[in-house]
Every structure is written in C-alpha cells, then in structure tokens.
Coordinates of C-alpha atoms in Angstrom, one line a residue:
Chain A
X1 CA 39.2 111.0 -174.8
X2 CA 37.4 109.9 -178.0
X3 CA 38.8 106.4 -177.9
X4 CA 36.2 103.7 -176.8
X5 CA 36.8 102.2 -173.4
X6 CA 36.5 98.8 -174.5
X7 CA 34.8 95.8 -173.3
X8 CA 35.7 93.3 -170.3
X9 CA 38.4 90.9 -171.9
X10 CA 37.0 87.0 -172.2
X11 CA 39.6 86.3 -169.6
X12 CA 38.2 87.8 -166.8
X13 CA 35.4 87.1 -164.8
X14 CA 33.8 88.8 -162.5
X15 CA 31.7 88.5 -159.4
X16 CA 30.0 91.1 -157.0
X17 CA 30.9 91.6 -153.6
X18 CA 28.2 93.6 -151.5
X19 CA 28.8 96.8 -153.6
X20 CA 32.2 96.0 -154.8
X21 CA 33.3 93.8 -157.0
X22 CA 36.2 91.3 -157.6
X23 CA 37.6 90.4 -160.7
X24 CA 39.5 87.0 -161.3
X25 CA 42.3 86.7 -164.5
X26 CA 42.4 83.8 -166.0
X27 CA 45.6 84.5 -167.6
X28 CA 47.5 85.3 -164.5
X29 CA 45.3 83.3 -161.6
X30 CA 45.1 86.7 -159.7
X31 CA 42.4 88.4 -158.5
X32 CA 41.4 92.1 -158.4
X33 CA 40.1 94.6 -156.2
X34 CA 38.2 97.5 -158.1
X35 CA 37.8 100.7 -156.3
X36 CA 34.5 102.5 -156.8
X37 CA 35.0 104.7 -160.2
X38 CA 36.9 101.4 -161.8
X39 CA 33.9 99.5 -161.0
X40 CA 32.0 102.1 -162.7
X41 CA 33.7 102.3 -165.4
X42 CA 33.5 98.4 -166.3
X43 CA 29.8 98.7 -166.1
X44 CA 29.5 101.3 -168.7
X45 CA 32.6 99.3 -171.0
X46 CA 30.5 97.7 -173.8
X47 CA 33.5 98.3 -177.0
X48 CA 31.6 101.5 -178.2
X49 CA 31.3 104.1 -175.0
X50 CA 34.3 106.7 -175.2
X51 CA 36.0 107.4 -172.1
X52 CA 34.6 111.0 -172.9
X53 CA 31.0 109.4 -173.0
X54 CA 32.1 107.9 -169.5
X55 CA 33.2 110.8 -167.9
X56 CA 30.2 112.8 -169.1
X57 CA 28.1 109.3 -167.6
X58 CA 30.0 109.5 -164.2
X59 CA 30.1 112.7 -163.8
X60 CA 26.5 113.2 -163.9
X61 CA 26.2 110.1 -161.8
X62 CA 28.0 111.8 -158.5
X63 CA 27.1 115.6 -159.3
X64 CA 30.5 117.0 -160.1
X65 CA 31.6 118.4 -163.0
X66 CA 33.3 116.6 -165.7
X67 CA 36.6 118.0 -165.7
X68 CA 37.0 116.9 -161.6
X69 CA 36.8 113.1 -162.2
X70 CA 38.4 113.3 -166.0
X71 CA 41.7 112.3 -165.0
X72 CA 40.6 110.2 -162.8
X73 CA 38.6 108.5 -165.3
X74 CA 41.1 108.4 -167.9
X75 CA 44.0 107.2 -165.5
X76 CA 41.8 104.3 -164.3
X77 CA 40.7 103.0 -167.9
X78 CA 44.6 102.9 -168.7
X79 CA 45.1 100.9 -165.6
X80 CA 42.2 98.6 -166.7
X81 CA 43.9 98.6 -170.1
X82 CA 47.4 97.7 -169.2
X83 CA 46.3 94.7 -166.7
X84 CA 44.3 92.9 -169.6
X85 CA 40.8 93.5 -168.4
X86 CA 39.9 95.7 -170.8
X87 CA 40.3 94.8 -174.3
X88 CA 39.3 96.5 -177.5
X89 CA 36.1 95.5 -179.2
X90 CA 37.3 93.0 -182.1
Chain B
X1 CA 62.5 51.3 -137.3
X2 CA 60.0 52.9 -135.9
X3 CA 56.4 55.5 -136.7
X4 CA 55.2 58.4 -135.4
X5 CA 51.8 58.9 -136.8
X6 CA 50.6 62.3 -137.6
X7 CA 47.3 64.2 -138.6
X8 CA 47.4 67.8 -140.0
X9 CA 46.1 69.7 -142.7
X10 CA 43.4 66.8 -143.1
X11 CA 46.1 64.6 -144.1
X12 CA 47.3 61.5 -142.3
X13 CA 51.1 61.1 -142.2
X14 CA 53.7 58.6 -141.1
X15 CA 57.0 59.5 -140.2
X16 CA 59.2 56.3 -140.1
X17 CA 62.8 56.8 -138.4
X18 CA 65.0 54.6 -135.8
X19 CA 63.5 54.7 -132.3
X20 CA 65.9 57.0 -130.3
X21 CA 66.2 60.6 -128.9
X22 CA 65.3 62.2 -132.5
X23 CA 61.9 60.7 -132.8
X24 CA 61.6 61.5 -129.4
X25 CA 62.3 64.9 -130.2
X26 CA 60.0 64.7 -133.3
X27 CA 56.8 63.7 -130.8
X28 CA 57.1 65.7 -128.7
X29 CA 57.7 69.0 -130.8
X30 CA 55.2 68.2 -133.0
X31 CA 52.9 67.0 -130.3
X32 CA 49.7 69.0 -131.3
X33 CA 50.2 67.4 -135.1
X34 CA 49.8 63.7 -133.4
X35 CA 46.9 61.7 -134.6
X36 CA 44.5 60.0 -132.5
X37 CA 44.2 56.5 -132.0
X38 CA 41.1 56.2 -134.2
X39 CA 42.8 58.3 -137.3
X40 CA 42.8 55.8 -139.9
X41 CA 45.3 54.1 -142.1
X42 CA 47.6 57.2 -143.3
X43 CA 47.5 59.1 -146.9
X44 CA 51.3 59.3 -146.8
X45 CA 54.3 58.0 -145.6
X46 CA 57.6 60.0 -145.1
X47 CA 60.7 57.8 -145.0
X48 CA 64.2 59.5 -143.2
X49 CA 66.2 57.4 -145.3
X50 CA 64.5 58.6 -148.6
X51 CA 65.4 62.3 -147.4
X52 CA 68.4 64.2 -148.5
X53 CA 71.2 65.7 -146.5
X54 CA 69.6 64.5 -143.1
X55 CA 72.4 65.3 -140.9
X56 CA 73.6 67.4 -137.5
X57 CA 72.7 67.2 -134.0
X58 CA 69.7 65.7 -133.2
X59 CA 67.6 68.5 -132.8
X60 CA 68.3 70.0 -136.3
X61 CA 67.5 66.1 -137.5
X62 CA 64.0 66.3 -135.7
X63 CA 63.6 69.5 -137.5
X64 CA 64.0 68.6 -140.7
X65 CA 61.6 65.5 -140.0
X66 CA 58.8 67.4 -138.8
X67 CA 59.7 69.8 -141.5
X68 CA 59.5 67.0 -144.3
X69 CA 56.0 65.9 -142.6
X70 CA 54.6 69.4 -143.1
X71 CA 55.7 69.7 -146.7
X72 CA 54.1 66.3 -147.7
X73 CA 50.9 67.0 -146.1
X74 CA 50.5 70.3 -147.3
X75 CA 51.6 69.3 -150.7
X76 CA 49.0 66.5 -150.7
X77 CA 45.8 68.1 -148.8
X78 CA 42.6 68.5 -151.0
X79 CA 41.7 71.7 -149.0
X80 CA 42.6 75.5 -150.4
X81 CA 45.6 76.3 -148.2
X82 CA 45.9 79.6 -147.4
X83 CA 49.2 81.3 -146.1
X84 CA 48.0 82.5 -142.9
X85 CA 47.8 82.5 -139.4
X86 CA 44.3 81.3 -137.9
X87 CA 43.5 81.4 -134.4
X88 CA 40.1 80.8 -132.6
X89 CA 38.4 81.6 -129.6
X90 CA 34.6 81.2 -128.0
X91 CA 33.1 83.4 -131.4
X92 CA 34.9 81.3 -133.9
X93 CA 38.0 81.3 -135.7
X94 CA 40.0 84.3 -137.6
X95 CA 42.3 83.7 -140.6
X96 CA 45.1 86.3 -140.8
X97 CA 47.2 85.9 -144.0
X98 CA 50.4 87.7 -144.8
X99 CA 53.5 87.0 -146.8
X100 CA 56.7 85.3 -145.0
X101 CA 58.0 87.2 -142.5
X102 CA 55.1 90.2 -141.6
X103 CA 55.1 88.2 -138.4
X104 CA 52.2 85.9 -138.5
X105 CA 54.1 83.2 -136.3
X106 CA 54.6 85.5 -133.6
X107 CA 51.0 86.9 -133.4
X108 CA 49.5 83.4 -133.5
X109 CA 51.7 82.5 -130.3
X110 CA 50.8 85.9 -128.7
X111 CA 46.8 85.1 -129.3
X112 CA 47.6 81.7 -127.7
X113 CA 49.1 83.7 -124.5
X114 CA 46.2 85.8 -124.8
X115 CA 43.7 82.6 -124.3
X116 CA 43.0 81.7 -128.1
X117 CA 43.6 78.4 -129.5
X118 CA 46.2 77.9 -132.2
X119 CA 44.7 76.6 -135.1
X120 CA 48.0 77.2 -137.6
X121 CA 50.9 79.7 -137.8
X122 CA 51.7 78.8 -141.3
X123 CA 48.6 77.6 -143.5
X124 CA 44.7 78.0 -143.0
X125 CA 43.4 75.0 -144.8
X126 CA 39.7 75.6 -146.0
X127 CA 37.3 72.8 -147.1
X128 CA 33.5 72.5 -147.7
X129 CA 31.3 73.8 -146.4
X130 CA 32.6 77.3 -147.0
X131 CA 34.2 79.3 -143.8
X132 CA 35.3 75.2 -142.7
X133 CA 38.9 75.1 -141.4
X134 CA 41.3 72.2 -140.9
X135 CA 43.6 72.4 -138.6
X136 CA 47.4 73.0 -139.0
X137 CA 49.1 73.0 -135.8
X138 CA 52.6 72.7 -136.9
X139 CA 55.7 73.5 -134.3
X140 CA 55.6 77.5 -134.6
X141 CA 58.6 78.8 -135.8
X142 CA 60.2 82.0 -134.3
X143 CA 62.8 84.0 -134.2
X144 CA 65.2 85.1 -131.3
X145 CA 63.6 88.8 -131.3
X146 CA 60.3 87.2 -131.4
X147 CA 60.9 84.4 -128.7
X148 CA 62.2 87.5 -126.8
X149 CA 59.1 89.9 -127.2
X150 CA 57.0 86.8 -126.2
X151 CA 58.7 85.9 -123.1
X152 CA 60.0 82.5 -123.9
X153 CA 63.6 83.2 -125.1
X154 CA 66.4 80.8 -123.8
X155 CA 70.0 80.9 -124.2
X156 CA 70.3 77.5 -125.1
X157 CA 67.8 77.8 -128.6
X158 CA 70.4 80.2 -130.3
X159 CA 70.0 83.3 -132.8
X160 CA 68.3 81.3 -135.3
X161 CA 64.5 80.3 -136.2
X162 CA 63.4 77.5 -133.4
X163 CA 60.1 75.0 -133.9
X164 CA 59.1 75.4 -131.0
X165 CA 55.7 72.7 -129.6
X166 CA 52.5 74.8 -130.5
X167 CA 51.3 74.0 -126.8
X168 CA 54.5 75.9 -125.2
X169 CA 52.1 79.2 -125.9
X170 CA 48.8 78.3 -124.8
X171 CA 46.2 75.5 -126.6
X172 CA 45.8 73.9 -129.7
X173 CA 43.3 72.4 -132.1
X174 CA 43.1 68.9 -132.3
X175 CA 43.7 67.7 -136.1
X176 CA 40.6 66.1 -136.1
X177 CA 38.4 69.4 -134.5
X178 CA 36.6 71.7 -137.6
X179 CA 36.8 75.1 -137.1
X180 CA 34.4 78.1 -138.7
X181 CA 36.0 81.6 -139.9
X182 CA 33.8 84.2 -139.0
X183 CA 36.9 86.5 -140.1
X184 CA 39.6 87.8 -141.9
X185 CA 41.9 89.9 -140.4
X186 CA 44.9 91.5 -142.6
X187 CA 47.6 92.3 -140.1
X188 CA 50.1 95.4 -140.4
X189 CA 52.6 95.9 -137.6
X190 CA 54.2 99.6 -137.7
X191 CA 56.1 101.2 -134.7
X192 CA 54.0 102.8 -132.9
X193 CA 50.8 102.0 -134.5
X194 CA 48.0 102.0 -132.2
X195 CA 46.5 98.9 -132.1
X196 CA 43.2 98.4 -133.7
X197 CA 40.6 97.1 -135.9
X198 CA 39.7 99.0 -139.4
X199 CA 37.7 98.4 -142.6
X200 CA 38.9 97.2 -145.8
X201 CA 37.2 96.5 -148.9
X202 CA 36.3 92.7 -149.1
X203 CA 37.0 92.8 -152.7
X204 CA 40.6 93.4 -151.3
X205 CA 40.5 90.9 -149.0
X206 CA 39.7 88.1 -151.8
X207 CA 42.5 89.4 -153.5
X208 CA 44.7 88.9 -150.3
X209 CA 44.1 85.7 -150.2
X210 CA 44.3 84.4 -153.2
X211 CA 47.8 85.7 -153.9
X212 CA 48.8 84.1 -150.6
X213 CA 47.5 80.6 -151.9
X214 CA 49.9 77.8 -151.2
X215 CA 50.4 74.9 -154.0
X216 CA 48.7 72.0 -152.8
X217 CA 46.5 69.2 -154.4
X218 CA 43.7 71.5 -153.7
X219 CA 41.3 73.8 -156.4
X220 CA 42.6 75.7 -159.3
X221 CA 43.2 79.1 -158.7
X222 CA 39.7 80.1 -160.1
X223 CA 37.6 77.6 -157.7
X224 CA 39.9 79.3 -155.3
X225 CA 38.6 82.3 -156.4
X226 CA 35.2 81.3 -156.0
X227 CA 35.3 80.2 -153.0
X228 CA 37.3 82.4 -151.5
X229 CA 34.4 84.9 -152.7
X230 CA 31.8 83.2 -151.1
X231 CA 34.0 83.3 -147.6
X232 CA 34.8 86.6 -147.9
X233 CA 30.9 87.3 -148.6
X234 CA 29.7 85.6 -145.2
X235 CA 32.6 87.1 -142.5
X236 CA 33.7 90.1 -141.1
X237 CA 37.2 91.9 -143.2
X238 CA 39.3 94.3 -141.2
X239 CA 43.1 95.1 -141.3
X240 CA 44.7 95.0 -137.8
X241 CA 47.3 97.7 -136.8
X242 CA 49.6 96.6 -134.0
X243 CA 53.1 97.3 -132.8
X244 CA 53.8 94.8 -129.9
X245 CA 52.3 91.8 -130.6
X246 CA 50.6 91.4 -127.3
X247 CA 49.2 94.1 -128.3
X248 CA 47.5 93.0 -131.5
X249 CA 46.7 89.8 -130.1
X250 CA 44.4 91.4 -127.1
X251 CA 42.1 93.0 -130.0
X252 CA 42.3 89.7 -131.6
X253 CA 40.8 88.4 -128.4
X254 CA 38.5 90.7 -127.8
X255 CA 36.9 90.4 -131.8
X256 CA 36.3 87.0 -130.5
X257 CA 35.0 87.8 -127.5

C-alpha cells in the first residue's frame, strides 16, 4: 500500500468524454473504457502518490471510509498496471 | 466481356465477367450497390478471370463476384469502416456494431421490415465531417434460422448463408446518399430479454468501436480513435436488449421516430 501508483505510461493518451474518459494504447491500437474510481485514480497518478495516499485521497473524496474503497483501489491500480497504462516513475 | 458498375463504401467498382445468367445474377442481387449513371470513372476494377477457384452453379459464381466486389472496396475506401450494422430513418441514422455473428444482419433486415432504410449490414463507413456515413448496401447475408424468423425462408435457398438483394426487406440507401449518425446502439439479444433501450458509458462505446474497426485504406487506429471520440461525444449511446428481432427493430424505429 506504500508502493507509488505510478504515472500514465508515454504510450497512452487520453481524452475526456463528458465525465468519463477514454484512453487510447498506442502499443496495442485499443482503446479503454475507465470506470469512475480508475479514472480517479489516473488523476491523482503523478510517480510519487502511494496507493495508500490515494485511498486516503478518494476516500475522503466520496465520504467513506478508507478501508471500504481500499480493495477496490488497490485492485484497480493492478489492473492499470498490468495493461501498460501505468508505469513506474523512471 | 462485359461490366457491371458498382458504388459502395465511397468506392467505384467494376466487375468485368462474360454477359450471361451470372452477371445477371450479380445485378440484380447486388442491385442497391449499382452506381448511377453520373458515378465517375471507377477506383477499381475486379476481374473474374484474375479470381481463384471461381467455380459451381451459377448462383454460388454470382456470390463470390459480389463477394470479391465487397472485399476490394472495403479494402480500398479512405473512410473508417466500422463493423456494424447502420440503419436510418426520418431522425437520422444509427450505427450498431457487434462482432460476426451477434446477429447484426438479421436486425438490419428486420429494421428495414419495420420501415427503416438499410444503410449496411456489414460495415458503417464514416468520413468527414464527423457522424458522416457512406453507404454500404451490400446483399445481406442470412441464415436459414434467420430467413425463417423474418418471414422470407424458401425451400429452394438451402441450410446455408444466402446474399440475399438488400431491397427484398424494405429500402435502401443510394451509394451516393450521406447519411448522419445521431447514434450508437450496442445490440445484445438474450432469450427472453425484454426489449429495450439502456445507458452505457460512451467511454465504452468508443472502445466498441474501435475494436470492431475493419482494415481498410482508411486512418490509423489512433485518428480512429479520435474521431471515433468526437462521434461518440455528439450522439446518443445505448445498448439494445432484444430477443426476437422484430422486436428489437420496433424500438429501433421508434428511437428514430
């Protein structure tokens, strides 16, 4: 939970779509839907904010506590992770 | 030898064969893909004798023609091709893509039945402006269960997939007519689903179709992307739910009132 996030890799772009947004890899030529708390979580991924810092971020954000949207947190930044849009800061 | 000049897809295509009962055939299944008098010289020419294992009875011959016609035109339009169904009516014109098989074909001919126009059963072809449609009225292909559930099954078509003219189900688009999408419907047929309109995410929906994008001479997949954003910015999204076609295409006609 003390890991950083991560950033937005350089492959992805991004645009906003009323209040969602859509994400296009460059590497694959696929495009992305982000649900709410994933789109959250991208805003708030600049390579130093710990997915601890986020929870305590979002969770403030919706008035809940923490530990209700913790695995839900952590469980979408390892999606992000594991489809290339989030990277590690270099 | 002789040429039956076609217009789909924004491409201009001539189809040089022998005059005889095939090209024949070929016209007049592929009837709503004939160009006008005034089309222009054509982008492409498709030779029979430069296509492989053209053989069988005539009507599998004409099939594999208009089939080759298709191909080359989709292959070489500039516009974003889209798999999809797109069908269009007094409020404008809805694009409903889907992988092979989820039964776009068969709910295109239904919304023709139900008074919409066929604008394709295969590809929705978008060029500038964004939302602009070019028609692809290609034969639609259906199944015996499908040609059954429509009304129009006949013992002599057999069990397979038949091309049948796009015009046997109701109207067409001309080639040459533009259409505007005002939507983009994702369609979902479920035994006994209730038929109906409800909201997805657009964000979703631009996803949708860009993994149903069909290779053609057209954008990269991220100009796709972008423009397939701004589209998806400007129109209505919904999923439709359906279990008989006829079904789904009366909401379809009512969306587009």
């Amino acid at each position: 939970m003390d890991t950083p996030v991560g950033r937005l890799a350089d492959t992805v772009r991004v645009e906003e779509l009323d209040d969602e947004l859509t994400l296009f890899d460059v590497r694959s030529g696929t495009a992305v839907a982000l649900n709410r708390t994933a789109a959250d979580i991208l805003a708030l991924a600049d390579g130093a904010t710990t997915v601890s810092d986020v929870v305590a971020i979002l969770a403030r954000s919706y008035a809940v506590e923490p530990s209700a949207i913790a695995d839900d947190v952590l469980a979408a930044v390892r999606e992000l992770t594991a489809a290339g849009i989030l990277v590690p800061e270099a | 030898m002789e040429v039956v000049r076609f217009h789909t897809a924004g491409v201009r295509v001539d189809l040089v064969h022998p005059a005889g009962t095939v090209l024949d055939l070929v016209a007049r299944v592929g009837t709503a893909m004939l160009a006008g008098i005034d089309a222009g010289p054509p982008d492409l020419v498709v030779r029979s004798a430069d296509l492989p294992d053209l053989h069988g009875d005539d009507s599998r011959v004409a099939s594999l023609l208009l089939a080759a016609v298709e191909r080359g035109a989709l292959a070489a339009t500039p516009a974003l091709a889209i798999h999809a169904a797109a069908v269009a009516g007094p409020g404008g014109c809805l694009v409903l893509p889907g992988r092979s098989g989820v039964g776009k074909s068969t709910l295109a001919a239904a919304a023709q039945q139900e008074g919409l126009v066929l604008v394709s059963d295969e590809a929705a072809c978008f060029t500038d402006p964004v939302g602009t449609l070019l028609p692809h009225p290609r034969p639609v292909a259906l199944s015996r269960h499908s040609r059954r559930l429509l009304g129009v099954d006949s013992p002599d078509d057999g069990d397979g997939e038949v091309g049948l003219p796009g015009d046997q189900f109701g109207a067409t688009a001309r080639p040459e007519s533009l259409q505007e999408c005002v939507g983009v419907v994702l369609p979902r047929r479920e035994r006994g689903a209730v038929a109906g309109l409800s909201t997805i995410g657009r964000s979703a929906a631009v996803a949708e179709l860009l993994a149903s994008r069909l290779a053609t001479a057209g954008p990269s997949p991220e100009r796709a992307w972008q423009y397939l954003t701004r589209l998806v910015a400007g129109v209505w999204v919904a999923r439709l739910d359906y279990d008989h076609p006829r079904e789904g295409a009366a909401v379809l006609a009512r969306a587009l009132g």
